[in-house]
Amino acid sequence: MFAFGDVDKGYYELSVQNKPNISSASSDEVPIYILDSSDVTKGSQTSVTVEGKTIDNLPNKTLSSALNVPKNQQEMTATFTHNGISKTCKFSTKDTPQMVILDPYNRCYGLSFLTSFAD
């Protein structure tokens, strides 16, 4: 479940999505899943490029399919393009699957997935 909002516009929305099937990657890569929340009031589609790999027509506020990228990187760049305008943000990777979220201020956040409920 995701909560989207814009205090300046008085807009709030809850979104429910299924947990992605966490894919396996090669021993030196890790899957990431992209979420574009840069403009929560509009239903637009974005192209996202990371490490030369592109996801086209990703709906805003929707979790992408997996992109396998190098693990344990201090700085990686994600480029989000909509209507010819690109927004770029930096993030780092770990050795576990994670979600990379673009916020309305062009910042990226990486969040690790809970892959198991067992201790």
Coordinates of C-alpha atoms in Angstrom, one line a residue:
M1 CA 0.0 0.0 0.0
F2 CA 1.3 3.4 -0.9
A3 CA 0.1 6.8 0.2
F4 CA 0.6 9.7 -2.2
G5 CA 0.0 13.3 -1.4
D6 CA 0.8 17.0 -2.1
V7 CA 0.3 19.3 0.8
D8 CA 0.4 22.4 -1.4
K9 CA -2.4 21.1 -3.6
G10 CA -4.4 19.4 -0.8
Y11 CA -4.3 16.1 -2.7
Y12 CA -4.0 12.7 -1.0
E13 CA -4.5 9.2 -2.4
L14 CA -4.0 5.6 -1.3
S15 CA -2.9 3.1 -3.8
V16 CA -2.8 -0.7 -3.4
Q17 CA -0.6 -2.9 -5.5
N18 CA 0.4 -6.5 -5.4
K19 CA 3.9 -7.3 -4.0
P20 CA 6.1 -7.9 -7.0
N21 CA 7.5 -11.3 -7.7
I22 CA 11.1 -10.8 -6.5
S23 CA 13.2 -12.0 -9.4
S24 CA 16.7 -13.5 -9.0
A25 CA 19.7 -11.8 -10.6
S26 CA 23.2 -12.9 -11.4
S27 CA 25.7 -13.0 -8.5
D28 CA 26.9 -9.5 -9.1
E29 CA 23.5 -7.9 -9.7
V30 CA 20.4 -7.1 -7.7
P31 CA 16.8 -6.4 -8.9
I32 CA 15.4 -2.9 -8.4
Y33 CA 11.8 -1.8 -8.9
I34 CA 11.0 1.8 -9.9
L35 CA 8.1 4.0 -8.7
D36 CA 7.6 7.4 -10.1
S37 CA 5.7 9.7 -7.7
S38 CA 7.1 12.9 -9.1
D39 CA 3.6 14.3 -9.9
V40 CA 1.0 12.6 -7.9
T41 CA -1.9 14.6 -9.2
K42 CA -1.5 13.5 -12.8
G43 CA -1.9 10.1 -14.4
S44 CA 1.1 10.1 -16.8
Q45 CA 3.5 7.6 -18.2
T46 CA 7.3 7.9 -18.0
S47 CA 10.3 6.2 -19.5
V48 CA 13.0 5.3 -16.9
T49 CA 16.6 4.5 -17.7
V50 CA 19.1 3.0 -15.3
E51 CA 22.5 1.6 -16.4
G52 CA 21.4 1.7 -20.1
K53 CA 18.3 -0.3 -19.4
T54 CA 15.0 1.4 -20.1
I55 CA 11.4 0.8 -19.0
D56 CA 9.0 2.6 -21.4
N57 CA 5.5 3.8 -20.6
L58 CA 5.7 3.2 -16.8
P59 CA 2.4 4.6 -15.4
N60 CA 2.9 7.2 -12.7
K61 CA 2.4 5.7 -9.1
T62 CA 2.9 2.1 -10.4
L63 CA 5.7 -0.2 -9.5
S64 CA 7.8 -1.3 -12.4
S65 CA 9.0 -4.7 -13.4
A66 CA 12.5 -5.7 -12.2
L67 CA 15.6 -4.1 -13.6
N68 CA 18.8 -6.0 -12.7
V69 CA 21.6 -3.6 -11.9
P70 CA 25.0 -3.9 -10.2
K71 CA 24.8 -4.5 -6.5
N72 CA 26.5 -2.5 -3.7
Q73 CA 27.0 0.6 -5.8
Q74 CA 27.5 3.9 -4.0
E75 CA 26.0 6.0 -6.7
M76 CA 23.7 5.2 -9.6
T77 CA 21.7 7.4 -11.8
A78 CA 18.0 7.0 -12.8
T79 CA 16.6 9.2 -15.6
F80 CA 12.9 9.7 -15.8
T81 CA 11.6 11.2 -19.1
H82 CA 8.0 12.4 -19.7
N83 CA 7.0 14.6 -22.7
G84 CA 10.6 15.2 -23.6
I85 CA 11.5 16.5 -20.1
S86 CA 14.0 14.5 -18.1
K87 CA 14.5 14.4 -14.4
T88 CA 17.6 12.7 -13.0
C89 CA 18.2 11.4 -9.5
K90 CA 20.9 9.4 -7.7
F91 CA 20.6 6.3 -5.6
S92 CA 22.7 3.5 -4.2
T93 CA 22.2 -0.2 -4.3
K94 CA 22.7 -2.9 -1.7
D95 CA 22.9 -6.7 -2.0
T96 CA 19.1 -7.1 -1.6
P97 CA 16.2 -6.2 -3.9
Q98 CA 14.9 -2.7 -3.4
M99 CA 12.4 -0.2 -4.6
V100 CA 13.7 3.2 -6.0
I101 CA 11.2 6.0 -5.6
L102 CA 11.4 9.4 -7.4
D103 CA 9.7 12.1 -5.3
P104 CA 8.3 15.4 -6.5
Y105 CA 11.6 17.2 -5.7
N106 CA 13.6 15.0 -8.0
R107 CA 15.2 13.0 -5.1
C108 CA 15.4 9.2 -5.2
Y109 CA 15.0 7.0 -2.2
G110 CA 16.0 3.3 -2.1
L111 CA 13.9 1.0 0.2
S112 CA 14.8 -2.6 0.8
F113 CA 12.0 -5.2 0.2
L114 CA 10.9 -7.5 3.0
T115 CA 11.5 -10.8 1.2
S116 CA 10.4 -13.1 4.0
F117 CA 8.3 -12.9 7.1
A118 CA 10.4 -15.6 8.8
D119 CA 13.0 -14.6 11.4

